Short mmCIF file of C-alpha atoms in Angstrom, two decimals:
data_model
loop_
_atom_site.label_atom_id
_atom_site.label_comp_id
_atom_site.label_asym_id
_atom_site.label_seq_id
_atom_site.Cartn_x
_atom_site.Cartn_y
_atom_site.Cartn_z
CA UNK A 204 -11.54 25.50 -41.88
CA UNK A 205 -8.66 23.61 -40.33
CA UNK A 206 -9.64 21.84 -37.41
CA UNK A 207 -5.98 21.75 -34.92
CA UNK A 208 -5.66 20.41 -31.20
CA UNK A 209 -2.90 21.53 -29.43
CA UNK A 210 -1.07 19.03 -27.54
CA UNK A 211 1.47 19.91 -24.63
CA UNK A 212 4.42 17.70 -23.82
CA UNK A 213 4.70 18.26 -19.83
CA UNK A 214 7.42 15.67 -19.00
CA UNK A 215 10.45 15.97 -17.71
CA UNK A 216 12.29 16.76 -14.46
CA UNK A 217 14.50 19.85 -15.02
CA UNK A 218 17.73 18.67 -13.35
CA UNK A 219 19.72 21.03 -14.49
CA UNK A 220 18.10 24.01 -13.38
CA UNK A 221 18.13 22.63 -9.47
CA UNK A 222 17.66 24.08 -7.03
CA UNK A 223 14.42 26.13 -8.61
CA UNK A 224 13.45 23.50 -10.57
CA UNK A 225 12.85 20.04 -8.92
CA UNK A 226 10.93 16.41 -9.52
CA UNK A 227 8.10 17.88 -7.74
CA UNK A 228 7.57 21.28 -9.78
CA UNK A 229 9.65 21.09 -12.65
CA UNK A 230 11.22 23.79 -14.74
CA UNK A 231 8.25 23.71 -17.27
CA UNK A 232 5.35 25.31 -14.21
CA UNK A 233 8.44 28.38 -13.30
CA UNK A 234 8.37 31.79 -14.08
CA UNK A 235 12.06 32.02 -15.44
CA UNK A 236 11.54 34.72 -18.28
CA UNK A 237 8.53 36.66 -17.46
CA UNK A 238 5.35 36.57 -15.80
CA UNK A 239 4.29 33.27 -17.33
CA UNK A 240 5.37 29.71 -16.76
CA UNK A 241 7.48 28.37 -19.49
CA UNK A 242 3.95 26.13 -19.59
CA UNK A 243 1.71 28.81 -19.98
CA UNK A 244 3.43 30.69 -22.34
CA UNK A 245 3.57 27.49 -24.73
CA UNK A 246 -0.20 27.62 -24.20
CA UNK A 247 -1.04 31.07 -25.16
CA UNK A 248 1.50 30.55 -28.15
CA UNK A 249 -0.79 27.48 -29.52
CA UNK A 250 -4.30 29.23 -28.79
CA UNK A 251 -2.96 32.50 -30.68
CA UNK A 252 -2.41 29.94 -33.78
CA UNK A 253 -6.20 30.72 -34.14
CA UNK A 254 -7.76 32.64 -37.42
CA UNK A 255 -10.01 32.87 -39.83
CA UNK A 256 -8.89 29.62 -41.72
CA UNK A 257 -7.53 27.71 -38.54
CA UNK A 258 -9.65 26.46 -35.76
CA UNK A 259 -8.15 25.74 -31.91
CA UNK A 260 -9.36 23.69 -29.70
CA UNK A 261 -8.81 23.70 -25.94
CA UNK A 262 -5.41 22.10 -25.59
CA UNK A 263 -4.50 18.50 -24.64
CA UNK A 264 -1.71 17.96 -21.75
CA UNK A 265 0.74 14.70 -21.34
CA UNK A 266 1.51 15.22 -18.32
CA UNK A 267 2.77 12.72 -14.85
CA UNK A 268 -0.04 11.70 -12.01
CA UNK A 269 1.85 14.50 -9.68
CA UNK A 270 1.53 17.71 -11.92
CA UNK A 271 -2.05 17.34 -12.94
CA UNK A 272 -3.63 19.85 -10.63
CA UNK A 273 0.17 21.84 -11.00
CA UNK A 274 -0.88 21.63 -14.84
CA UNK A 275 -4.37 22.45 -14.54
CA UNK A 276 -4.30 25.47 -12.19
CA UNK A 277 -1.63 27.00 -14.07
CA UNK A 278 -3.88 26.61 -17.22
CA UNK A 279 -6.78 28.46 -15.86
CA UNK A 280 -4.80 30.93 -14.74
CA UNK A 281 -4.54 31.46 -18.48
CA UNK A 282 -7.71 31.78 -19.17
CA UNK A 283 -7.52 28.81 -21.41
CA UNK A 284 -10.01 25.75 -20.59
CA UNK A 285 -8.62 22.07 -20.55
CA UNK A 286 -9.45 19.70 -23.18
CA UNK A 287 -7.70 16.63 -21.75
CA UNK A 288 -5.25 15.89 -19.21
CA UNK A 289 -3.43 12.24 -20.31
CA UNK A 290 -1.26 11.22 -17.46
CA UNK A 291 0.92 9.43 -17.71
CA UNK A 292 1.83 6.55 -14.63
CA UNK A 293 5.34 5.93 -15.43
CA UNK A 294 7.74 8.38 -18.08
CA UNK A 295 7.85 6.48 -21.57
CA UNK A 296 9.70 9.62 -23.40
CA UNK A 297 7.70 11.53 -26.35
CA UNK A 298 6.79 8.59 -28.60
CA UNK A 299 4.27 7.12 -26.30
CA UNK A 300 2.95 10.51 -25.00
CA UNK A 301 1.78 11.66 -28.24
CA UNK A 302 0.48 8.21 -29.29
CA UNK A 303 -1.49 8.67 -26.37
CA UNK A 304 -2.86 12.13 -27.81
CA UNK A 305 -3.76 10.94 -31.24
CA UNK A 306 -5.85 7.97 -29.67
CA UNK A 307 -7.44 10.57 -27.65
CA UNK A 308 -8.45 12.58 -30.94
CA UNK A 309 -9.22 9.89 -32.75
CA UNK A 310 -11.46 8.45 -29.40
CA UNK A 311 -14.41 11.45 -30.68
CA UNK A 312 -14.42 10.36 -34.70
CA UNK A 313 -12.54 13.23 -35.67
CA UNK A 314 -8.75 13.85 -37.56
CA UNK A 315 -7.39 17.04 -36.02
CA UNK A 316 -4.02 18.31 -36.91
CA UNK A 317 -2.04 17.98 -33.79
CA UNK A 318 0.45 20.52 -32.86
CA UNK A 319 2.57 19.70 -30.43
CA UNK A 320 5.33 20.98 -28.25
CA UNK A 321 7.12 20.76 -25.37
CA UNK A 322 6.15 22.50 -22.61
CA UNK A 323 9.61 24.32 -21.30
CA UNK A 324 10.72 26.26 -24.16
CA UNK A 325 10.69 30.33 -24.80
CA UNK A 326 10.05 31.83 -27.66
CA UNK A 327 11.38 35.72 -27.59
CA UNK A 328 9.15 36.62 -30.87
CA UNK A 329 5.63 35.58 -30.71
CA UNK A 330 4.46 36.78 -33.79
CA UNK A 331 7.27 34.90 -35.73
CA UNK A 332 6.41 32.15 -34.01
CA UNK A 333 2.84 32.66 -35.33
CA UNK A 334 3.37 33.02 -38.66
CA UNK A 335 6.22 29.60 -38.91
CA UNK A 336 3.24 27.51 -36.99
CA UNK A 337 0.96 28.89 -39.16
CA UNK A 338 3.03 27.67 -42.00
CA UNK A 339 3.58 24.27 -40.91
CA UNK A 340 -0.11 23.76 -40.34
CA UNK A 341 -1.46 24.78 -43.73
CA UNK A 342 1.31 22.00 -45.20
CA UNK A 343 0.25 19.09 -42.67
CA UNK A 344 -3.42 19.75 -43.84
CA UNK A 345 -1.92 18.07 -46.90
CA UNK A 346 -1.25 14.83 -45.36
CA UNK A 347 2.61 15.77 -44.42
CA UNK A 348 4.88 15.41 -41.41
CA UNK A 349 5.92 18.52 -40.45
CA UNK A 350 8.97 19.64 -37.94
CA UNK A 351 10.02 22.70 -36.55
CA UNK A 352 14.01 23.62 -37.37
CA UNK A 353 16.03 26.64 -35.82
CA UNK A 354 18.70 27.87 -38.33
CA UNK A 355 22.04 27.77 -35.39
CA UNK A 356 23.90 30.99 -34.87
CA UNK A 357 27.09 28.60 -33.05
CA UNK A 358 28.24 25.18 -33.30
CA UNK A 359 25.92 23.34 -30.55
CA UNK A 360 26.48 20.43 -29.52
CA UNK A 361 23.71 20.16 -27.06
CA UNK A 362 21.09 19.27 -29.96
CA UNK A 363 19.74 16.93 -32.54
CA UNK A 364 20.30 18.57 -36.20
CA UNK A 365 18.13 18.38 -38.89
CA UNK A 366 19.65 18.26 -42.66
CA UNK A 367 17.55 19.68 -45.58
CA UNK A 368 17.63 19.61 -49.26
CA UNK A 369 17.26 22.85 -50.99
CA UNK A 370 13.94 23.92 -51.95
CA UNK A 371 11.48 26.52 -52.30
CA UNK A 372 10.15 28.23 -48.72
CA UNK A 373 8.67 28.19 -46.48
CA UNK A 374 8.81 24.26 -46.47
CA UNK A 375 11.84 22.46 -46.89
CA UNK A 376 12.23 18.95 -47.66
CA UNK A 377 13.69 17.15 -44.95
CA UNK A 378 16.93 14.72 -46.27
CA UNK A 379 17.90 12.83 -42.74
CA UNK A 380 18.23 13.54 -38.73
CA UNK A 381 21.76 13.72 -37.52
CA UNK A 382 22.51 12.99 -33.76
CA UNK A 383 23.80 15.56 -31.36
CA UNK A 384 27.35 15.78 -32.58
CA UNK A 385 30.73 16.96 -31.76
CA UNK A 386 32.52 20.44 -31.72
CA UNK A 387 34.28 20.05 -35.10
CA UNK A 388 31.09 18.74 -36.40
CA UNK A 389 29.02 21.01 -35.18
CA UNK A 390 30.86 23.72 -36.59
CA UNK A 391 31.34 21.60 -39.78
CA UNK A 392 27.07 21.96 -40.35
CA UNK A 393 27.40 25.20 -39.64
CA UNK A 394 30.18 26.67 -42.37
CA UNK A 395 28.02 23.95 -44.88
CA UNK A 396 24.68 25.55 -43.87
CA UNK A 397 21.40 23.30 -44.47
CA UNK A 398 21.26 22.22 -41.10
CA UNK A 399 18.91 23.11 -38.34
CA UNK A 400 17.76 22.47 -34.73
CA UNK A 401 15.38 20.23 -34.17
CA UNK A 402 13.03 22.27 -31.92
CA UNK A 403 11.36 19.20 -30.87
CA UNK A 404 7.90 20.33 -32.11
CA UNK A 405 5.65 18.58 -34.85
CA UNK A 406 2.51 19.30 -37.02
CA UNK A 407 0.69 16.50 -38.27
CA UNK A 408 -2.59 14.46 -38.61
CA UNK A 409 -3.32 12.46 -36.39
CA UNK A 410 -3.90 9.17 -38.30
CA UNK A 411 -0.89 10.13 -40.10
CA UNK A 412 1.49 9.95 -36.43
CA UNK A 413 -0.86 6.37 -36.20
CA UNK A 414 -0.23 5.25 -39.63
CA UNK A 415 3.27 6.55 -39.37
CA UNK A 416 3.91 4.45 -36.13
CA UNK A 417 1.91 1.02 -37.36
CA UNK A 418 4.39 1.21 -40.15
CA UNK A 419 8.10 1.74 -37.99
CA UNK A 420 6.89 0.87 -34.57
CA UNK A 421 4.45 -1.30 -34.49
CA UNK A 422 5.47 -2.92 -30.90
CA UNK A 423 5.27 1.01 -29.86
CA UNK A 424 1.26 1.31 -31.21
CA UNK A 425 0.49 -2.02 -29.86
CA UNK A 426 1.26 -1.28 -26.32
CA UNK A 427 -0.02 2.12 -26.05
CA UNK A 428 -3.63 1.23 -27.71
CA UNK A 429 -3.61 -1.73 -24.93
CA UNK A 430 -2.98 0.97 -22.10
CA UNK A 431 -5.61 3.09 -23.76
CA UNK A 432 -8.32 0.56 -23.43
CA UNK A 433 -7.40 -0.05 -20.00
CA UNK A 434 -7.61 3.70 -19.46
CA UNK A 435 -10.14 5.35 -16.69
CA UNK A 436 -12.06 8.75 -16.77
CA UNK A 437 -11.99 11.45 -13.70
CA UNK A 438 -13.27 14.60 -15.60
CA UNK A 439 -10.46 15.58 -17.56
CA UNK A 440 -8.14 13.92 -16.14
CA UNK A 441 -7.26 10.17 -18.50
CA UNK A 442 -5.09 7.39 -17.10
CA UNK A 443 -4.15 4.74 -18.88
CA UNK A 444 -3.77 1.42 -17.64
CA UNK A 445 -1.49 1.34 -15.47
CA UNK A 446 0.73 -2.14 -16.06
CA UNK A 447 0.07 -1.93 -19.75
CA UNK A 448 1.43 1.48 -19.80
CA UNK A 449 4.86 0.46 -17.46
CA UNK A 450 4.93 -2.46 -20.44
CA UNK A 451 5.15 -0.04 -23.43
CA UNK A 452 9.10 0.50 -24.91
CA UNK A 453 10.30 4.07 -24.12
CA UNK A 454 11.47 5.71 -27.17
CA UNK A 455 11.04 9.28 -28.39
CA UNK A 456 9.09 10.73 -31.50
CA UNK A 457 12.43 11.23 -33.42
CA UNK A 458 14.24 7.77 -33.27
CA UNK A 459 10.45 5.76 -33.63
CA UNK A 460 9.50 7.43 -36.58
CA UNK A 461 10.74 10.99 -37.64
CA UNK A 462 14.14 9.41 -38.32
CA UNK A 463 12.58 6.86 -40.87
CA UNK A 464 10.30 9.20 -42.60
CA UNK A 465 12.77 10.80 -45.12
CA UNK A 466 12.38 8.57 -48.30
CA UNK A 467 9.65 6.89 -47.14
CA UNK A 468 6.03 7.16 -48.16
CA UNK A 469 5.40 9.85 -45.49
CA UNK A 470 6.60 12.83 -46.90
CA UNK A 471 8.40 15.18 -44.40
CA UNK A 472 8.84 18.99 -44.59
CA UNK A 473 10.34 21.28 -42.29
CA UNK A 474 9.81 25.04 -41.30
CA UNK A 475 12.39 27.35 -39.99
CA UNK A 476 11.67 29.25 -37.35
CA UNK A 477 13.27 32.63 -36.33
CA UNK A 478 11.67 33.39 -32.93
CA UNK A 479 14.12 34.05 -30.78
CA UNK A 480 13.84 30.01 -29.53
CA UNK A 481 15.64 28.62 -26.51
CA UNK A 482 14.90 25.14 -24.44
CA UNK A 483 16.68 26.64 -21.28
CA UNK A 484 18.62 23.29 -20.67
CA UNK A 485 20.83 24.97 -17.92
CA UNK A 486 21.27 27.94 -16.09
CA UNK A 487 23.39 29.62 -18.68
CA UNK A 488 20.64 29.54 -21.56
CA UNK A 489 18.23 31.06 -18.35
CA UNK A 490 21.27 33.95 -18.77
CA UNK A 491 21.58 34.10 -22.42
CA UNK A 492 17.70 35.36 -22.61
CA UNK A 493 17.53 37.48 -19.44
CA UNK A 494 17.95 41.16 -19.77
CA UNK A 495 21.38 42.22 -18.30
CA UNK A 496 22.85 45.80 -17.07
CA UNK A 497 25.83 47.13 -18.21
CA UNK A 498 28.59 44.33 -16.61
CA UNK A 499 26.34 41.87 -18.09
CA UNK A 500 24.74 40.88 -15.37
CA UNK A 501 21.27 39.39 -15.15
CA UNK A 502 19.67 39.18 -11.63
CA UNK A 503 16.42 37.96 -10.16
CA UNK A 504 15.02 39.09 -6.89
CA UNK A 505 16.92 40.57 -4.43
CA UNK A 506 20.85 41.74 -5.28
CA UNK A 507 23.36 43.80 -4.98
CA UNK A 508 26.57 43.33 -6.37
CA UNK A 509 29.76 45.55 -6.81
CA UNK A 510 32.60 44.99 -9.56
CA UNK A 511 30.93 41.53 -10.96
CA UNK A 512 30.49 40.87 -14.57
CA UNK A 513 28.14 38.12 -16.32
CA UNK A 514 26.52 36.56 -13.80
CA UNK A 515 23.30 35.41 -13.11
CA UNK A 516 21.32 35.80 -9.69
CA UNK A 517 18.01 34.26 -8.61
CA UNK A 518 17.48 35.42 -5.36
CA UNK A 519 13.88 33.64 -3.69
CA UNK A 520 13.41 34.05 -0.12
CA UNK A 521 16.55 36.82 0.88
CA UNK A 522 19.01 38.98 0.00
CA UNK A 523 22.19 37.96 -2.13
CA UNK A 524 25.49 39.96 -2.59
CA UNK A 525 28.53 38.98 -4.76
CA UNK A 526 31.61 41.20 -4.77
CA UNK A 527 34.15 41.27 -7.54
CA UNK A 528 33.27 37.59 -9.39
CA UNK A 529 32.46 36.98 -13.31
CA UNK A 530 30.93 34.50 -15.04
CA UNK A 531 29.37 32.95 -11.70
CA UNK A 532 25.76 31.37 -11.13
CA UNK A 533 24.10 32.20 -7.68
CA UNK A 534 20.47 30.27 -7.11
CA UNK A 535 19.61 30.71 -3.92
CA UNK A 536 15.92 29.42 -2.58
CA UNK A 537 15.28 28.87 1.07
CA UNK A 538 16.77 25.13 1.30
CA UNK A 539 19.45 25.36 -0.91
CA UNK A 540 21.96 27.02 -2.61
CA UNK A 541 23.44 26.62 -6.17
CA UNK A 542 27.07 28.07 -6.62
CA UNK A 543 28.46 27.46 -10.02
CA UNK A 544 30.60 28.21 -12.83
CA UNK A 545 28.28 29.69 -15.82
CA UNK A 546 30.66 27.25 -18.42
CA UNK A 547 29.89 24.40 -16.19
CA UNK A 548 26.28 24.89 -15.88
CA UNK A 549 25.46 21.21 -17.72
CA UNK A 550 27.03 19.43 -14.61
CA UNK A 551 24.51 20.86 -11.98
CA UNK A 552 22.60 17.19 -13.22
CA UNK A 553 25.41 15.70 -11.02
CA UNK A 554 24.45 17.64 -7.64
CA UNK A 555 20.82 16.36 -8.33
CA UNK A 556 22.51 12.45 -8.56
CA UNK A 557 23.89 12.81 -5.80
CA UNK A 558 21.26 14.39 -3.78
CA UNK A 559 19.10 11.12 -5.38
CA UNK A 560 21.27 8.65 -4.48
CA UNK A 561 22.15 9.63 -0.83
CA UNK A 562 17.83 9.88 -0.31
CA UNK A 563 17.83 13.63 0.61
CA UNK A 564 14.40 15.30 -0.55
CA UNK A 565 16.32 18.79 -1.75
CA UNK A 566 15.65 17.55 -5.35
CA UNK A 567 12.17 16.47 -5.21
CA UNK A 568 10.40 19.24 -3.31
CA UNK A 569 10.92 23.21 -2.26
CA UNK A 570 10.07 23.84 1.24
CA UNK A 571 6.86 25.44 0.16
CA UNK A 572 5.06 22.64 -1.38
CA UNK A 573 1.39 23.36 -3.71
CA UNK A 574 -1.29 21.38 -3.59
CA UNK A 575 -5.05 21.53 -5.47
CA UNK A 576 -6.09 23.49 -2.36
CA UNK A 577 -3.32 25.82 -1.84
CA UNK A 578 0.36 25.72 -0.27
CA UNK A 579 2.33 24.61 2.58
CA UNK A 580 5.74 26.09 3.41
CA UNK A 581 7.62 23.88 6.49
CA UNK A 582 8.76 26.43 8.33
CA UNK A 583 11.26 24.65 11.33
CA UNK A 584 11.07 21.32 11.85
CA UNK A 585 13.17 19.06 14.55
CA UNK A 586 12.95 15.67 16.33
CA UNK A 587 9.37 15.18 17.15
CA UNK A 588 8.06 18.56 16.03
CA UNK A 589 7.12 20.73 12.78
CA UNK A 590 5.58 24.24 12.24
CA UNK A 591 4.10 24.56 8.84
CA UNK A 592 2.46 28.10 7.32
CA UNK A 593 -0.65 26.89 5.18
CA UNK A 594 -2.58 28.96 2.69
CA UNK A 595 -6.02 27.11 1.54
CA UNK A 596 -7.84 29.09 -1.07
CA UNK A 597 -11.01 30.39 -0.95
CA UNK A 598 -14.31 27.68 -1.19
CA UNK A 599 -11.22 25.07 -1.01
CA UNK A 600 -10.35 22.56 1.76
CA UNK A 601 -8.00 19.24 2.80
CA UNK A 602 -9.12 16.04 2.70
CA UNK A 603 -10.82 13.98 5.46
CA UNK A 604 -8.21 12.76 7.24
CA UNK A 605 -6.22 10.93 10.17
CA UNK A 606 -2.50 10.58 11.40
CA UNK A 607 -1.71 7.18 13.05
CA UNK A 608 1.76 9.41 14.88
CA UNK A 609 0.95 13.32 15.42
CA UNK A 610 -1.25 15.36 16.45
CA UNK A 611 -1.60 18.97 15.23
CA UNK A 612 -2.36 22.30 16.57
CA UNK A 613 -4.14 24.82 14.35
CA UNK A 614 -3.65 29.00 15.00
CA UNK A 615 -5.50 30.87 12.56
CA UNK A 616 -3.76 33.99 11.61
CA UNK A 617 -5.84 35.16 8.38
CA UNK A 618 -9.69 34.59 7.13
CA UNK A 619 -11.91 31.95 8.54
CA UNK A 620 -11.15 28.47 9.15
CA UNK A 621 -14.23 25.52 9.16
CA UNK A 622 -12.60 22.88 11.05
CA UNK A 623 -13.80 19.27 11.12
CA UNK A 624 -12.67 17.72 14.15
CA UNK A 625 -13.84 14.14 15.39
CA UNK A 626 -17.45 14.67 15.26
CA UNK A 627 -17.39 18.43 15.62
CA UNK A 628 -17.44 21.33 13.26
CA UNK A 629 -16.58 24.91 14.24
CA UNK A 630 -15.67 28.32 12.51
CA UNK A 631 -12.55 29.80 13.67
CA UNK A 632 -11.12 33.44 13.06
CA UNK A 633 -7.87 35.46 13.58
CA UNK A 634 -6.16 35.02 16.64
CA UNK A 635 -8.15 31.42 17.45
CA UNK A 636 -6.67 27.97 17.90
CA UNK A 637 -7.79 23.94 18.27
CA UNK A 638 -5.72 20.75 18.78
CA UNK A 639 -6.71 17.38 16.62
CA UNK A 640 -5.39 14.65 18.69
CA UNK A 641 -3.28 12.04 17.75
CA UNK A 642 -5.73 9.57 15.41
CA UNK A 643 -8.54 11.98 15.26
CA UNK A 644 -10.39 12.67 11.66
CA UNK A 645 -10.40 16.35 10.83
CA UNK A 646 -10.51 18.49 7.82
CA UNK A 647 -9.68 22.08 7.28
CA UNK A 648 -12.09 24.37 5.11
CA UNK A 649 -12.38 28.04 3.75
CA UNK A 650 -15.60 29.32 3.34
CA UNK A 651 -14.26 32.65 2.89
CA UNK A 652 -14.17 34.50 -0.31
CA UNK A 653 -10.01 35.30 0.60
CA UNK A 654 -7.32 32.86 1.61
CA UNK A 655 -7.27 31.01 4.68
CA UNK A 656 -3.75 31.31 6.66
CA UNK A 657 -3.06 28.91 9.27
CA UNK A 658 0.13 27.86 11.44
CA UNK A 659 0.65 24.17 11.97
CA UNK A 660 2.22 22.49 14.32
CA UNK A 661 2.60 19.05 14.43
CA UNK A 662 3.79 16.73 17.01
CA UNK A 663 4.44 13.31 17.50
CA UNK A 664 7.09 10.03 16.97
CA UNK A 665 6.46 10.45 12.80
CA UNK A 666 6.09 13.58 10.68
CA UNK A 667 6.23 12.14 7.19
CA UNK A 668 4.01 13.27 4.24
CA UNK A 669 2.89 9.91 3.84
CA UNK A 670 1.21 9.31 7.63
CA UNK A 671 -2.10 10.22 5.85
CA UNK A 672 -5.02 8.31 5.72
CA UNK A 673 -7.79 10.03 3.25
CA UNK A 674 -11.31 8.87 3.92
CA UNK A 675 -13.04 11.81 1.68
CA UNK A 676 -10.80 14.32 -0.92
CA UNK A 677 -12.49 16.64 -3.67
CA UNK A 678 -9.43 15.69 -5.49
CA UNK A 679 -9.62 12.32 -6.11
CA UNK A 680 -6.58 11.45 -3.79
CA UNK A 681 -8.28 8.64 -1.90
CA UNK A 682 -7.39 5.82 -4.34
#
């Protein structure tokens, strides 16, 4: 029996696929291609790996401090059960992350094969996809580095290539890593032939990744086993330390040791895989894999469109219309509004930097924000006041808490509200209302069995997320 932990890469920001995807819930956690998250679907890809010769445990998540409850409700949604959830306190790209992973499996005295993958890619052919991973495992189990390569169907430029020697399938011998190149080049590998994608997803041991990583980057090993010792335990949830973390060189899994492998004493295989793959960088790969009517068009939501031709509509909160336009990308969510050329979908990154660097929030949060408990959508907001709709779920509730500059008013318009307030508690239903005063602890509670609506509205000289002192949080959000 092969023994094989999945490990999920959950970093990364999405830029390119503002306005839906932001700092705050990244591309990875959004529906873009089907009922799934691009997350979930890379988790019921690695738990169907499992048969009679291969083994899979519960996966293993690298993921930031701010998606870990993101990560882990979107998981059991799934079905799936957590094995660890490493998060990370500052991004150190993909090196690090899985350092941190193969510590972790080593932490329990055992050797598994890890396979691991990002966490925003789409795979159109599952069963390919299968059969490829199955592939690469059964050759790591021999001590091997193995990498996942897409044969190209264009000249891309917009990837890392991988160059192989020829040799008998389905594992070919990898000769050297090329970087992302130019047109002419790019079109140069692809008349030659040998040279693939790099997917961005491994298969190996992990003492091999350690051994592989003592040997090219030993500074690399160093400073992640220090951050690892520093580490702290909240259920699943692992931190490493948080200054020895900050301290550790950022450098991905290719350039710290895949790169150096060929010719070494770490022998290194790839596997191609024909599934249909995509890493939706931009909003035109989101098209490319989209089902489209007959003008080509591929639209989300609500749309109507006369005499248009390849575009792409994501419509979130209200109708959209275009009338006699090609090629165009529409994105429309209820705080912003993404107009582009399809051909120019790469430079949406520069709308983000400039959104960063004047301090407005559009990047970093939708105006319906989730939390471990539930949601909060800011509804109007102005001066000294805001109305916010908030859904807690059922047997959930807010922290203990106090505002040093509003004071809120609570109407419940769905299920049954337990309110803390100073040193009362009541039950509220439909229709009924209470006012927390300015510096007054409270909590909100469900102790329904369906969701809890409420409006908010706050008041007061400051209206800012961060006027929150926690006293008491089933989250772990009072540190």
């Amino acid at each position: 029996m092969i023994n094989i932990t999945p490990v999920i890469l959950c970093g990364g920001s999405g830029t390119r696929l503002w306005p839906l995807s932001r700092t705050g819930f990244p591309k990875q956690f959004l529906c873009l291609t089907g009922h799934e998250s691009l997350f979930q679907q890379a988790a019921l890809r690695l738990a169907n790996l499992a048969s009679p010769e291969i083994s899979v445990a519960a996966p293993v998540i690298v993921s930031g401090e701010d998606h870990r409850f993101l990560a882990s409700e979107q998981l059991r949604e799934t079905g799936i059960g957590l094995g660890q959830a490493l998060l990370e306190p500052v991004g150190r790209n993909t090196a690090p992350a899985l350092t941190l992973a193969a510590l972790a499996a080593i932490e329990a005295g055992q050797d598994p094969i890890l396979v691991v993958t990002p966490a925003d890619q789409t795979v159109a052919k599952p069963a390919a996809f299968t059969t490829a991973m199955q592939q690469a495992i059964a050759e790591a189990a021999t001590g091997s580095i193995v990498i996942l390569g897409i044969q190209p169907d264009r000249p891309e430029t917009g990837y890392g290539y991988i160059k192989t020697a020829v040799s008998p399938a389905p594992t070919l011998a990898v000769e050297r890593f090329v970087e992302k190149p130019d047109a002419a080049t790019a079109q140069t590998y692809l008349d030659e032939g040998g040279y693939y994608w790099n997917a961005g997803m491994f298969v190996l041991k992990a003492s091999v990744w350690l051994k592989a990583l003592e040997q090219f980057r030993p500074d690399i090993l160093q400073a992640t086993q220090q951050a690892w010792d520093k580490r702290s335990t909240d259920a699943a949830f692992i931190r490493p330390g948080k200054a020895e973390f900050t301290a550790i060189p950022s450098e991905s899994v290719d350039y710290a040791v895949m790169e150096h492998c060929p010719g070494s004493v770490f022998p290194i295989k790839m596997v191609p895989l024909d599934a249909g793959w995509n890493d939706l960088g931009a909003w035109d790969a989101v098209w490319n894999v989209l089902p489209k009517d007959d003008n080509g068009n591929a639209h989300l939501g609500d749309v109507l469109t006369t005499n248009s031709h390849n575009t792409l509509v994501h419509a979130t909160s209200r109708l959209v219309s275009l009338v006699g336009v090609r090629d165009l990308v529409v994105i429309e969510t209820p705080d912003a509004v993404l107009v582009a050329d399809k051909s120019r979908s790469q430079d949406v990154k520069h709308i983000v930097n400039a959104l960063n660097a004047s301090g407005r929030e559009e990047h970093t949060l939708h105006r319906k924000v989730h939390r471990p408990w539930g949601w909060y959508d800011s509804i109007d907001e102005e001066g000294r006041f805001k109305v916010k709709r908030i859904q807690v779920k059922p047997k959930a509730s807010l922290s203990l808490q106090m505002h040093h500059h509003r004071a809120e008013h609570w109407i419940v318009v769905k299920g049954t509200a337990e309110i803390t307030n100073g040193e009362k508690t009541l039950l509220l239903t439909e229709n009924q209302s209470t006012y927390i005063p300015l510096g007054e602890v409270h909590r909100l509670a469900n102790p329904g069995t369906i969701p809890l609506e409420i409006i908010e509205v706050q008041s007061g000289s400051y209206l800012g997320e961060d006027d929150i002192v926690r006293f008491e949080d089933h989250y772990g959000r009072t540190k």
